[in-house]
mmCIF file of C-alpha atoms and ligand atoms in Angstrom:
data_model
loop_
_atom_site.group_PDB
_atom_site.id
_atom_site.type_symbol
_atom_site.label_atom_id
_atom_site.label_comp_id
_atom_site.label_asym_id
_atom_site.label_seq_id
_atom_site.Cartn_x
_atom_site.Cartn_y
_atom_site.Cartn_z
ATOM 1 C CA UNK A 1 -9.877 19.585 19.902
ATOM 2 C CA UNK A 2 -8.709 19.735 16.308
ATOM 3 C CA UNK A 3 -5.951 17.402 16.235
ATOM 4 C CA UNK A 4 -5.836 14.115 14.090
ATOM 5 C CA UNK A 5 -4.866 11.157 15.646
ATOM 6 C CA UNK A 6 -2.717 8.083 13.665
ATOM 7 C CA UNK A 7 -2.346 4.684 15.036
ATOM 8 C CA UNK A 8 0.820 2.837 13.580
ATOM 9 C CA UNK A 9 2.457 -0.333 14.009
ATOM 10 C CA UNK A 10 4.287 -0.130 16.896
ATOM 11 C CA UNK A 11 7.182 -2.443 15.767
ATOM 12 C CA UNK A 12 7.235 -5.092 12.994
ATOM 13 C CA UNK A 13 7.104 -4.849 9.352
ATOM 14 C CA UNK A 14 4.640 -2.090 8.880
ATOM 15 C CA UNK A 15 6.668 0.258 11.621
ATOM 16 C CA UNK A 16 9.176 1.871 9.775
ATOM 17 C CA UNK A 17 7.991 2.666 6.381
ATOM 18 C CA UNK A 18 4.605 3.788 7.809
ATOM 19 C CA UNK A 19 6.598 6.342 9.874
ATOM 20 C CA UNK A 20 8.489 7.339 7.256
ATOM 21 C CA UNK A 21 5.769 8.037 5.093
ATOM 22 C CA UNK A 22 4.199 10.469 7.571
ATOM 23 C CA UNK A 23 7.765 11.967 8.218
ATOM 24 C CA UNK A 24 7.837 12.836 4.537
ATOM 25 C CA UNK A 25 4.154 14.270 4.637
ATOM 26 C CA UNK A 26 6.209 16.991 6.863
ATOM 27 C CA UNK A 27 5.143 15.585 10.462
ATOM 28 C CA UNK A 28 7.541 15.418 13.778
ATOM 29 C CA UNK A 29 6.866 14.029 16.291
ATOM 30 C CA UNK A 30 8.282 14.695 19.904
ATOM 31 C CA UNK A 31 9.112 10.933 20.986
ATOM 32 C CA UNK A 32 10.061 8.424 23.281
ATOM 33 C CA UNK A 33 10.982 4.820 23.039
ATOM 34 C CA UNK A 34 8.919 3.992 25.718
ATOM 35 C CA UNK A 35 5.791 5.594 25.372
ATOM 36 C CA UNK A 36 3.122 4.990 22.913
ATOM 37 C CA UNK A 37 1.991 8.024 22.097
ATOM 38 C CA UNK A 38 3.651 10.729 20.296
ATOM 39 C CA UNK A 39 2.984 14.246 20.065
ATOM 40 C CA UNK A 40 2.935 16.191 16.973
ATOM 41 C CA UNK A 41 5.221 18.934 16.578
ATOM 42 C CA UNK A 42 4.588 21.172 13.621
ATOM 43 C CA UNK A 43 1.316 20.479 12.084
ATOM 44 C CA UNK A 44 -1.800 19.137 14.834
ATOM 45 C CA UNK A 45 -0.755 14.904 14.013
ATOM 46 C CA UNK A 46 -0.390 12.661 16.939
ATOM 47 C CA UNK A 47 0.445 9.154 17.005
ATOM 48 C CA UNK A 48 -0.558 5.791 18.258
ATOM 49 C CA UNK A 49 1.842 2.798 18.716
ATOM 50 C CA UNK A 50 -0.068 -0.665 18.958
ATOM 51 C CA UNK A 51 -0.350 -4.191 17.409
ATOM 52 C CA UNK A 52 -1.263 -3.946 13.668
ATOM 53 C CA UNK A 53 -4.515 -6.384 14.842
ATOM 54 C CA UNK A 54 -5.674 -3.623 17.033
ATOM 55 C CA UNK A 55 -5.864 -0.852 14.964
ATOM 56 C CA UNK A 56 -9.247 -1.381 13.434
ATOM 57 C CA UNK A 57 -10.723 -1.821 16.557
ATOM 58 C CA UNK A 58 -9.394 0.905 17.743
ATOM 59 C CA UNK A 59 -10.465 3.308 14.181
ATOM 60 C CA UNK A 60 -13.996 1.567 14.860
ATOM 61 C CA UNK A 61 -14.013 2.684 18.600
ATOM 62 C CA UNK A 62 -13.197 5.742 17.553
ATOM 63 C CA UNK A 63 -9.542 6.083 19.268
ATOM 64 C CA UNK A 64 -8.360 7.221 16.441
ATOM 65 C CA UNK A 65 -9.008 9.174 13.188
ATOM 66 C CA UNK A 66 -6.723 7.070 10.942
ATOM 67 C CA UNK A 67 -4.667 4.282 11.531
ATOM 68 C CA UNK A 68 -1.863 2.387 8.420
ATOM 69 C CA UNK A 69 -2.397 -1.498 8.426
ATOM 70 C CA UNK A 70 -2.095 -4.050 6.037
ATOM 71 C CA UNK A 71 -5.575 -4.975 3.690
ATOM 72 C CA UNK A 72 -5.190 -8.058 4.859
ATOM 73 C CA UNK A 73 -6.023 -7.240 8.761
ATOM 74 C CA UNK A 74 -8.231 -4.247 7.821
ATOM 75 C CA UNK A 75 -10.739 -6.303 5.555
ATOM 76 C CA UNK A 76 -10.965 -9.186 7.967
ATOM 77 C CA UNK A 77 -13.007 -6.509 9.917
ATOM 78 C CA UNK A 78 -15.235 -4.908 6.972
ATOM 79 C CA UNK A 79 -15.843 -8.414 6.276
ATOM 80 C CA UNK A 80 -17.010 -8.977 9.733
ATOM 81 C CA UNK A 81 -18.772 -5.887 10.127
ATOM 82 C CA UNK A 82 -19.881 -6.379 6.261
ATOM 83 C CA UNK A 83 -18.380 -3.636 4.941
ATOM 84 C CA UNK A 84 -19.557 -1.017 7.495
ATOM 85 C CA UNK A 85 -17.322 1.309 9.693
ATOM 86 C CA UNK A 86 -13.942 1.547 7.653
ATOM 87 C CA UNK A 87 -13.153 3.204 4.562
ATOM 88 C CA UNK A 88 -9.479 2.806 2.771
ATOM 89 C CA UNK A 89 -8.091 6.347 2.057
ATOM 90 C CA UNK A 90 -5.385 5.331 0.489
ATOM 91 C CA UNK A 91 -3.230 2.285 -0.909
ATOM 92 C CA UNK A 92 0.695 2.847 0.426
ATOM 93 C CA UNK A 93 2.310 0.355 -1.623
ATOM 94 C CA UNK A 94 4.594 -0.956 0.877
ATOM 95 C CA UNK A 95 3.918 -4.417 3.055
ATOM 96 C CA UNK A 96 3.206 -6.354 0.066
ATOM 97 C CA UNK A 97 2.105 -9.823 0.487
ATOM 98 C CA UNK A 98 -0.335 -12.587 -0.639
ATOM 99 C CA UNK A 99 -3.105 -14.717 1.502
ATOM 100 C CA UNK A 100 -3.145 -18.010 0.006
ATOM 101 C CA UNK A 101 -5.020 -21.273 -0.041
ATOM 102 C CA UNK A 102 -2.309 -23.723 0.523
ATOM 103 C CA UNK A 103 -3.462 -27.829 0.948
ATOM 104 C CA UNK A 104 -1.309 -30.988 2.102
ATOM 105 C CA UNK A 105 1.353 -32.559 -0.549
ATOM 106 C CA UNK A 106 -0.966 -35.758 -0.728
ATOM 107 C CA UNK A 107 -4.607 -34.605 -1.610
ATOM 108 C CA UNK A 108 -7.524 -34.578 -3.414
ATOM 109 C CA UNK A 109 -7.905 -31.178 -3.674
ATOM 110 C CA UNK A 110 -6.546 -29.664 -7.104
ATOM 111 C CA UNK A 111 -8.216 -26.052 -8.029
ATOM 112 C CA UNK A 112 -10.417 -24.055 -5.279
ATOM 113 C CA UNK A 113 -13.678 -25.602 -6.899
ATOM 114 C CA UNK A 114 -12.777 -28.714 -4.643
ATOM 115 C CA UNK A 115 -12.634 -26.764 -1.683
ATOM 116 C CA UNK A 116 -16.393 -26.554 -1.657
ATOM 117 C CA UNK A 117 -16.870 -28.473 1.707
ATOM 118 C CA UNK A 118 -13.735 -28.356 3.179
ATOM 119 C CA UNK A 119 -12.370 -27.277 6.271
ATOM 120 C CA UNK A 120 -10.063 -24.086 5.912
ATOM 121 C CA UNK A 121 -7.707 -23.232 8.751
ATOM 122 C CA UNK A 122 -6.947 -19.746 8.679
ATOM 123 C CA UNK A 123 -6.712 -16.255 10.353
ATOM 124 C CA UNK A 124 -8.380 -14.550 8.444
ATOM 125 C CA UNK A 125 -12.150 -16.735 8.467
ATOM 126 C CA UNK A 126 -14.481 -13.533 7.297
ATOM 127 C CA UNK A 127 -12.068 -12.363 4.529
ATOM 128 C CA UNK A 128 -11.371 -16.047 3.335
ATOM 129 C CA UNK A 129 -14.959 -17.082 2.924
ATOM 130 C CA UNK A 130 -15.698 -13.837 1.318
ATOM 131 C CA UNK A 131 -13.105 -14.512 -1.642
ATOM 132 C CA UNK A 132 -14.451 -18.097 -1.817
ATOM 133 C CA UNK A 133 -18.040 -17.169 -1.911
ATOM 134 C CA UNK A 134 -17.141 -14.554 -4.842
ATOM 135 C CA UNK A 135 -16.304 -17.815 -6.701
ATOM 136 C CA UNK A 136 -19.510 -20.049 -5.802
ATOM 137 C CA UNK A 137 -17.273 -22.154 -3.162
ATOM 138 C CA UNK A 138 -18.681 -22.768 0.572
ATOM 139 C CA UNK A 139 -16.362 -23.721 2.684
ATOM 140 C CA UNK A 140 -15.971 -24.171 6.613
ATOM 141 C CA UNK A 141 -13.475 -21.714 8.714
ATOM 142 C CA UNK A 142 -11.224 -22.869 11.043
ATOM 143 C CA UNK A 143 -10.046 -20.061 13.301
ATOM 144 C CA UNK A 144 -6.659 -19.937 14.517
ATOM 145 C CA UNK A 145 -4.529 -16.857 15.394
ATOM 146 C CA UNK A 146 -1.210 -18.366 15.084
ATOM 147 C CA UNK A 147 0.482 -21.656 13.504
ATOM 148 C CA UNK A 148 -1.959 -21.987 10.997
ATOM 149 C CA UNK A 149 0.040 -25.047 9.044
ATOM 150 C CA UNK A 150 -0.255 -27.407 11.165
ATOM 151 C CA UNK A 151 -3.911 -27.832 11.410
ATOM 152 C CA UNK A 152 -3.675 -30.047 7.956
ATOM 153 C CA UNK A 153 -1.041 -32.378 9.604
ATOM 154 C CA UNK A 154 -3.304 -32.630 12.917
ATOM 155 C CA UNK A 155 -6.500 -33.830 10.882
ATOM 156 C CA UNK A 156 -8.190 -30.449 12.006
ATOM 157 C CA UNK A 157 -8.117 -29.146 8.444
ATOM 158 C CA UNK A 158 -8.185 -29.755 4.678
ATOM 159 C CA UNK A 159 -6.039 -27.157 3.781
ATOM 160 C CA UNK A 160 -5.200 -23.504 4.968
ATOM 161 C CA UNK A 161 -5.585 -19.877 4.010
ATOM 162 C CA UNK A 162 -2.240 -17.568 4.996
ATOM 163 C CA UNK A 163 -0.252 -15.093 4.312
ATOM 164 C CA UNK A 164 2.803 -16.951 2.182
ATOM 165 C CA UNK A 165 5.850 -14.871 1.546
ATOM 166 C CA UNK A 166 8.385 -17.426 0.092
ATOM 167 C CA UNK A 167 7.236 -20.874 1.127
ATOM 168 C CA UNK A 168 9.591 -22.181 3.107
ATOM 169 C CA UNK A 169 7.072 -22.464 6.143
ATOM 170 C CA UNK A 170 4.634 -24.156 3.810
ATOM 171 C CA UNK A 171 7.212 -26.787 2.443
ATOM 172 C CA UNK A 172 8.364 -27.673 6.230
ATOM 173 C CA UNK A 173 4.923 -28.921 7.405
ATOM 174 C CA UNK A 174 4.102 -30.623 3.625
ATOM 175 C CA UNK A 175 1.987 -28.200 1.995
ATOM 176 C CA UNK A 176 1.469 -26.628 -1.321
ATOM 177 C CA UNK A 177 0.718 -23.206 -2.485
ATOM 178 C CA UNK A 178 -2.452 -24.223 -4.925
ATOM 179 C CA UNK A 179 -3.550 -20.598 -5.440
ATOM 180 C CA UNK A 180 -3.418 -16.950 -4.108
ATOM 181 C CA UNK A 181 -6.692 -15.174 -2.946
ATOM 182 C CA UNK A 182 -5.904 -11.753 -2.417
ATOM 183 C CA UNK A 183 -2.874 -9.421 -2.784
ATOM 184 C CA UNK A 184 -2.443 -7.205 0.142
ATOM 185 C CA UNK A 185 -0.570 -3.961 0.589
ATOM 186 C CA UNK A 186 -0.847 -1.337 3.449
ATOM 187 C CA UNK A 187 -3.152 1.296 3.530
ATOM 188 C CA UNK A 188 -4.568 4.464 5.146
ATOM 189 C CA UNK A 189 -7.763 4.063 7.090
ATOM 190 C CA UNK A 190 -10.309 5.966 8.523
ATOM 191 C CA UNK A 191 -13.768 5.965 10.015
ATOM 192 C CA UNK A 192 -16.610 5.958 7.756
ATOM 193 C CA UNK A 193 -18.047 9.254 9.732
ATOM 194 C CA UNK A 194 -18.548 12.564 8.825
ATOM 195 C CA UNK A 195 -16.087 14.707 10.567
ATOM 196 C CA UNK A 196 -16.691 18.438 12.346
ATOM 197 C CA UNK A 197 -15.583 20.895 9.210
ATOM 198 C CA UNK A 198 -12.634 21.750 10.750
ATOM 199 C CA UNK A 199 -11.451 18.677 11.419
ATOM 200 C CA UNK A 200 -11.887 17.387 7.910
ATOM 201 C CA UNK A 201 -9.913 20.379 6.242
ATOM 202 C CA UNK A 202 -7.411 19.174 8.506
ATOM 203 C CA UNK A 203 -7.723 15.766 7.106
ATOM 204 C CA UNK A 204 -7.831 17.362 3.004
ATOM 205 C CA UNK A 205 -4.524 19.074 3.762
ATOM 206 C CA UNK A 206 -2.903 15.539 5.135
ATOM 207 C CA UNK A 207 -4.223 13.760 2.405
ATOM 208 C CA UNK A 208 -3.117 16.096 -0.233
ATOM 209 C CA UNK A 209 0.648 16.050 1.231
ATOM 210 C CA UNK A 210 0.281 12.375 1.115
ATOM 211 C CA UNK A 211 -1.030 12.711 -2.657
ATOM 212 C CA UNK A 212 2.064 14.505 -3.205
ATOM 213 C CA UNK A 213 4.574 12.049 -1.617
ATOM 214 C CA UNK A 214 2.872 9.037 -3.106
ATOM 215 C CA UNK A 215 2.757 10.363 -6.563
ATOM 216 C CA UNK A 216 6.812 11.900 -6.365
ATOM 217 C CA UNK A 217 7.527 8.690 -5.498
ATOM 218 C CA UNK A 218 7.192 7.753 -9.001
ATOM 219 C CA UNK A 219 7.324 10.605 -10.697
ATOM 220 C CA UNK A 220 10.687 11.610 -12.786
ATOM 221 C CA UNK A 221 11.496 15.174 -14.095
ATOM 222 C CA UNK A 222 12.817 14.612 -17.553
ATOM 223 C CA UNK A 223 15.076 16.909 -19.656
ATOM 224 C CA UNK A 224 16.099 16.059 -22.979
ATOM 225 C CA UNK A 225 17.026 17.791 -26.724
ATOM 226 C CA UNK A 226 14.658 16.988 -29.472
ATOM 227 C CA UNK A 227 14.390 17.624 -33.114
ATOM 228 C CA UNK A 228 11.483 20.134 -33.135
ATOM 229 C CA UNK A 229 9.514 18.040 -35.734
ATOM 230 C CA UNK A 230 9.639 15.172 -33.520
ATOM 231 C CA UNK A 231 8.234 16.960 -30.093
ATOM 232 C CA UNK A 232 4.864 15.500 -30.536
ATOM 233 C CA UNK A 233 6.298 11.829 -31.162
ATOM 234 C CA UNK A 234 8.529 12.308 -27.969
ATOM 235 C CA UNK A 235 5.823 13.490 -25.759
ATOM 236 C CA UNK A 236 3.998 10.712 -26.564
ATOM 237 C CA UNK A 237 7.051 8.205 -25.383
ATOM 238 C CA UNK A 238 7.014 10.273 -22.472
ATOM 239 C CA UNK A 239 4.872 7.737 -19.776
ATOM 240 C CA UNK A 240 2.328 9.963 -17.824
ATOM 241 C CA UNK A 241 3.647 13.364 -18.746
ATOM 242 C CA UNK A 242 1.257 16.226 -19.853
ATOM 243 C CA UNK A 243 1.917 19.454 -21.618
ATOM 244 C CA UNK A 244 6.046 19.470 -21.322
ATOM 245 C CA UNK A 245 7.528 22.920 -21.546
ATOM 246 C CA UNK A 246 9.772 23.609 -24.681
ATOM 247 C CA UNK A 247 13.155 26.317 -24.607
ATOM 248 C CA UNK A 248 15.554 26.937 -27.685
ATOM 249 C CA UNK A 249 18.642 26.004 -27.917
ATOM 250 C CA UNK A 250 20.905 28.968 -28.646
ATOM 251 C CA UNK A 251 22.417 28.231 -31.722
ATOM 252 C CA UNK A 252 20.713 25.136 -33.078
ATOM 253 C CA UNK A 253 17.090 26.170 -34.904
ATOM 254 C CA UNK A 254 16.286 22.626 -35.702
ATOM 255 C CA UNK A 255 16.596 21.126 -31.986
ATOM 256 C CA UNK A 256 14.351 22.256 -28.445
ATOM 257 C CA UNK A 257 14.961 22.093 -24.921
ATOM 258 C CA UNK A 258 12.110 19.803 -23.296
ATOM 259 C CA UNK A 259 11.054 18.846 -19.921
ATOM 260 C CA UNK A 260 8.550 17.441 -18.320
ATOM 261 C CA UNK A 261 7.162 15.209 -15.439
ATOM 262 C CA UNK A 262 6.680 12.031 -15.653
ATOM 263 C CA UNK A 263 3.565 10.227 -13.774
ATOM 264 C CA UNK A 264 4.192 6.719 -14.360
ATOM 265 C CA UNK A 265 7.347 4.391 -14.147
ATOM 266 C CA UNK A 266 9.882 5.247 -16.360
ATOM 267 C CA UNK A 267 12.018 2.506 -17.399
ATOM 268 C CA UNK A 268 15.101 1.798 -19.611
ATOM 269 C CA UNK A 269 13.099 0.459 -22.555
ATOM 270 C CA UNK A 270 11.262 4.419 -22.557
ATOM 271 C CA UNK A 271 15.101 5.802 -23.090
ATOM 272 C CA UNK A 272 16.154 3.763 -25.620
ATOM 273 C CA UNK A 273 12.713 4.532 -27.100
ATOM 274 C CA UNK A 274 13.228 8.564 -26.731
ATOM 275 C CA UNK A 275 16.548 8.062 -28.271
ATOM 276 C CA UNK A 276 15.590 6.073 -31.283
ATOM 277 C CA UNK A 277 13.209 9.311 -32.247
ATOM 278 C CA UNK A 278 15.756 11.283 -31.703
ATOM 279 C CA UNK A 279 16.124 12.474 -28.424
ATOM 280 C CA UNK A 280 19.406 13.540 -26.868
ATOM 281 C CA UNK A 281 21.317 15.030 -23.401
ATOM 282 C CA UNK A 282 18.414 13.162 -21.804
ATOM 283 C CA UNK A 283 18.394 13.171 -18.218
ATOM 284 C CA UNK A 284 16.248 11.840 -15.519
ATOM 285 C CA UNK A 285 15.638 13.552 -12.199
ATOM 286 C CA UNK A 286 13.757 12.283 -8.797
ATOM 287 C CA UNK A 287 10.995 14.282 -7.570
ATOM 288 C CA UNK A 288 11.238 14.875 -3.904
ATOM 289 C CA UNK A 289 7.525 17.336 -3.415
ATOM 290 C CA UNK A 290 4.947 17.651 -5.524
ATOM 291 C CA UNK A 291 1.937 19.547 -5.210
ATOM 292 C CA UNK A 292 -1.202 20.049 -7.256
HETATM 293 P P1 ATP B 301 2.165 -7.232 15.780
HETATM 294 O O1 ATP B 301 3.084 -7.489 16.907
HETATM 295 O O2 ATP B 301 2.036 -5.757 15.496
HETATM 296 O O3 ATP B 301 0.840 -7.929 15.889
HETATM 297 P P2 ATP B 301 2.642 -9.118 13.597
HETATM 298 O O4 ATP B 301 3.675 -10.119 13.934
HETATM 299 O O5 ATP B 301 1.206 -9.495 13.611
HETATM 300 O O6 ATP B 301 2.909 -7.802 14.484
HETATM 301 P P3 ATP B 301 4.073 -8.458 11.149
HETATM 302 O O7 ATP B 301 4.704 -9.778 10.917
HETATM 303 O O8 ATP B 301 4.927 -7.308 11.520
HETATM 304 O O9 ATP B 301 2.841 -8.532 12.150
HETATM 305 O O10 ATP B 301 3.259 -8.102 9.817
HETATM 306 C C1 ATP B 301 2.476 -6.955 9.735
HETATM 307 C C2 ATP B 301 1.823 -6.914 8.366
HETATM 308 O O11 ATP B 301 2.826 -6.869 7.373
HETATM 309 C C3 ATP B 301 0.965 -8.091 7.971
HETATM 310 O O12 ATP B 301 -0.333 -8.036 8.501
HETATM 311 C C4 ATP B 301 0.931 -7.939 6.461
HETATM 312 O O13 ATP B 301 -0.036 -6.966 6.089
HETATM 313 C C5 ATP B 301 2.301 -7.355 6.136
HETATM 314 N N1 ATP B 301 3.283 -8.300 5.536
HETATM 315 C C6 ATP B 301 4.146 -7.977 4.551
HETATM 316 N N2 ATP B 301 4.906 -9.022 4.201
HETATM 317 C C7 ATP B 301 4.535 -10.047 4.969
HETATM 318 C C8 ATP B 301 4.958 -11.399 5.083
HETATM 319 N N3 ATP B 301 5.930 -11.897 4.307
HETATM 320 N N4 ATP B 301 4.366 -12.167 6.002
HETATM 321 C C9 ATP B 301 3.426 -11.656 6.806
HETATM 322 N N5 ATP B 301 2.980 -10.392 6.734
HETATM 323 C C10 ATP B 301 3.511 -9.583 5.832
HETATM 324 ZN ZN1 ZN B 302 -0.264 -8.642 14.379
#
C-alpha cells in the first residue's frame, strides 16, 4: 500500500511544532484525541503518536517510514547500532538543546581531558562515549533513564552527561556545567532502505514541500528603489538573493524597481546597509510557499 507513515511525539515538547510542520507541508489529518493513529486526508500521510524514545525503534522495526525526534534520542541509537539503520533527512530547527558534561561544585575535574577514567552518569551512554572518544577520552557509562544528577551526590558518579536547558536543575543538586558535547535540534528520520519506486516518489514530493516550508521560513521577498548605477552594489547587500528582477519607475530614469528573494536571515544591520547605497521604499515581505 503506498501510503507513508510518520511517527510524532505524542505530547511534550516536540508535539506541536512537529505537527505543525507537516500541517504546513499541506497534510490533514482526520483525528482523535484518543487514538494514536491518524489518518491522512488529502495526500497518502498517516501518523503515529508515541514517546519520542520509541520512535527509532519503531523506524528500525520498520513501523514506520519516518518518524521527527530530537538528535539527541536518534543518535543514541546510530551510536548503538554504529551508525547503521537510520539516516537524518532533514534538520527542523526547532527543539533546540545541548547534552552536557556537568561535574560536582567541589572536584578535581577541570576540562574533559580529566574525565579520562571517570564514571559518567548519563542517558545517553553510546552517544556520550562517542563524543568523548572523538577527543582521545575513555570514560565509563553510567546508565540511568531518569534523575541523572544525583548519581554525583550518591558516590555512583564523577560527573554527568544531560541535556541542560538553563541550569537551574544542575545548581540544585551542586553541579557545574564544565562543557557542552553536542547541540541537538529535531530532525526527520527515515530507514536507511531502499524503498518500492512508488513509494519513494511519494517520499521526493514530501520532502520537496518540506524543502519549501523550511527554506520560506527564512526567506524574505524584498522590494526596494535603487539608483540604477548602484543595482550591482545592492544585490550584493542583498543576503542569499540571486538574479533580482528590475522594473522602471515611470518618471524617474535614474532610479529601478527591484525585488528579490532573500535565502538567508535578513536583519536590521542589511537595511541600514541597503540604505546607505542608496536604496529607498524598501520593504520586506514573509514568504509563506516556495517551490523550486
Ligand atoms: P516522552 O513522554 O515523549 O518520552 P520526554 O519527557 O522524554 O517525552 P520532552 O521533555 O518532551 O521528552 O523532550 C523531547 C525532546 O525535546 C528531547 O529529547 C530533546 O530533543 C528536546 N528538548 C528541547 N529542549 C529541551 C530541554 N530544555 N530539555 C530537554 N529536552 C529538550
Ligand atoms: Zn522521552
Amino acid at each position: 500500500m503506498n501510503r507513508i507513515r510518520i511517527a510524532i511525539q505524542k505530547s511534550g515538547r516536540l508535539s506541536e511544532r512537529s505537527l505543525a510542520l507537516l500541517q504546513s507541508c499541506g497534510l490533514r489529518f482526520a483525528r482523535s484525541k484518543d487514538k494514536l493513529y491518524w489518518y491522512g486526508q488529502d495526500f497518502p500521510v498517516d501518523l503515529l503518536l508515541v514517546r519520542d524514545d520509541d520512535i527509532p525503534r519503531i523506524l528500525l522495526d520498520g513501523v514506520c517510514d519516518l518518524g521527527i525526534v530530537g538528535q539527541n534520542i536518534a543518535l543514541e541509537v546510530v551510536r548503538e547500532c554504529d551508525g547503521t539503520g537510520l539516516e537524518e533527512l532533514r534538520g527542523l530547527g526547532f527543539g533546540r538543546c545541548r547534552l552536557s558534561i556537568a561535574v560536582p561544585e567541589q572536584t578535581q575535574i577541570s576540562s574533559i581531558a580529566d574525565l579520562d577514567g571517570c564514571r559518567i552518569a548519563t542517558s545517553y551512554p553510546a552517544l556520550t562515549s562517542s563524543l568523548l572518544e572523538k577527543r582521545g577520552v575513555s570514560a565509563q557509562m553510567v546508565k540511568l533513564s531518569g534523575s541523572v544528577e544525583i548519581a554525583p551526590g550518591l558516590g555512583t558518579a564523577d560527573a554527568i552527561s544531560d541535556l541542560v536547558s538553563t541550569g537551574t536543575t544542575l545548581r540544585a543538586n551542586h553541579l557545574v556545567e564544565l562543557e557542552v558535547l553536542f547541540e541537538s535540534t529535531a530532525a526527520l528520520y527515515g530507514q536507511k532502505v531502499s524503498l518500492p519506486d512508488e513509494k519513494q516518489a511519494l517520499l521526493n514530493r514530501l520532502l520537496a514541500r518540506l524543502d519549501g516550508v523550511l527554506q520560506a521560513a527564512e526567506s524574505k521577498y524584498v522590494m526596494l528603489h535603487a539608483p540604477r548605477d548602484a543595482v550591482e552594489e545592492i544585490t550584493r547587500l542583498l543576503p542569499g538573493a540571486e538574479n533580482p528582477s528590475l522594473m522602471n519607475l515611470e518618471g524617474d530614469p535614474t532610479r529601478v524597481a527591484l525585488h528579490a528573494v532573500c535565502r538567508e536571515a535578513l536583519f536590521w544591520e542589511h537595511l541600514e546597509a541597503l540604505k546607505g547605497a542608496g536604496a529607498s521604499a524598501i520593504l520586506v515581505l514573509p514568504v509563506e510557499k516556495m517551490l523550486g
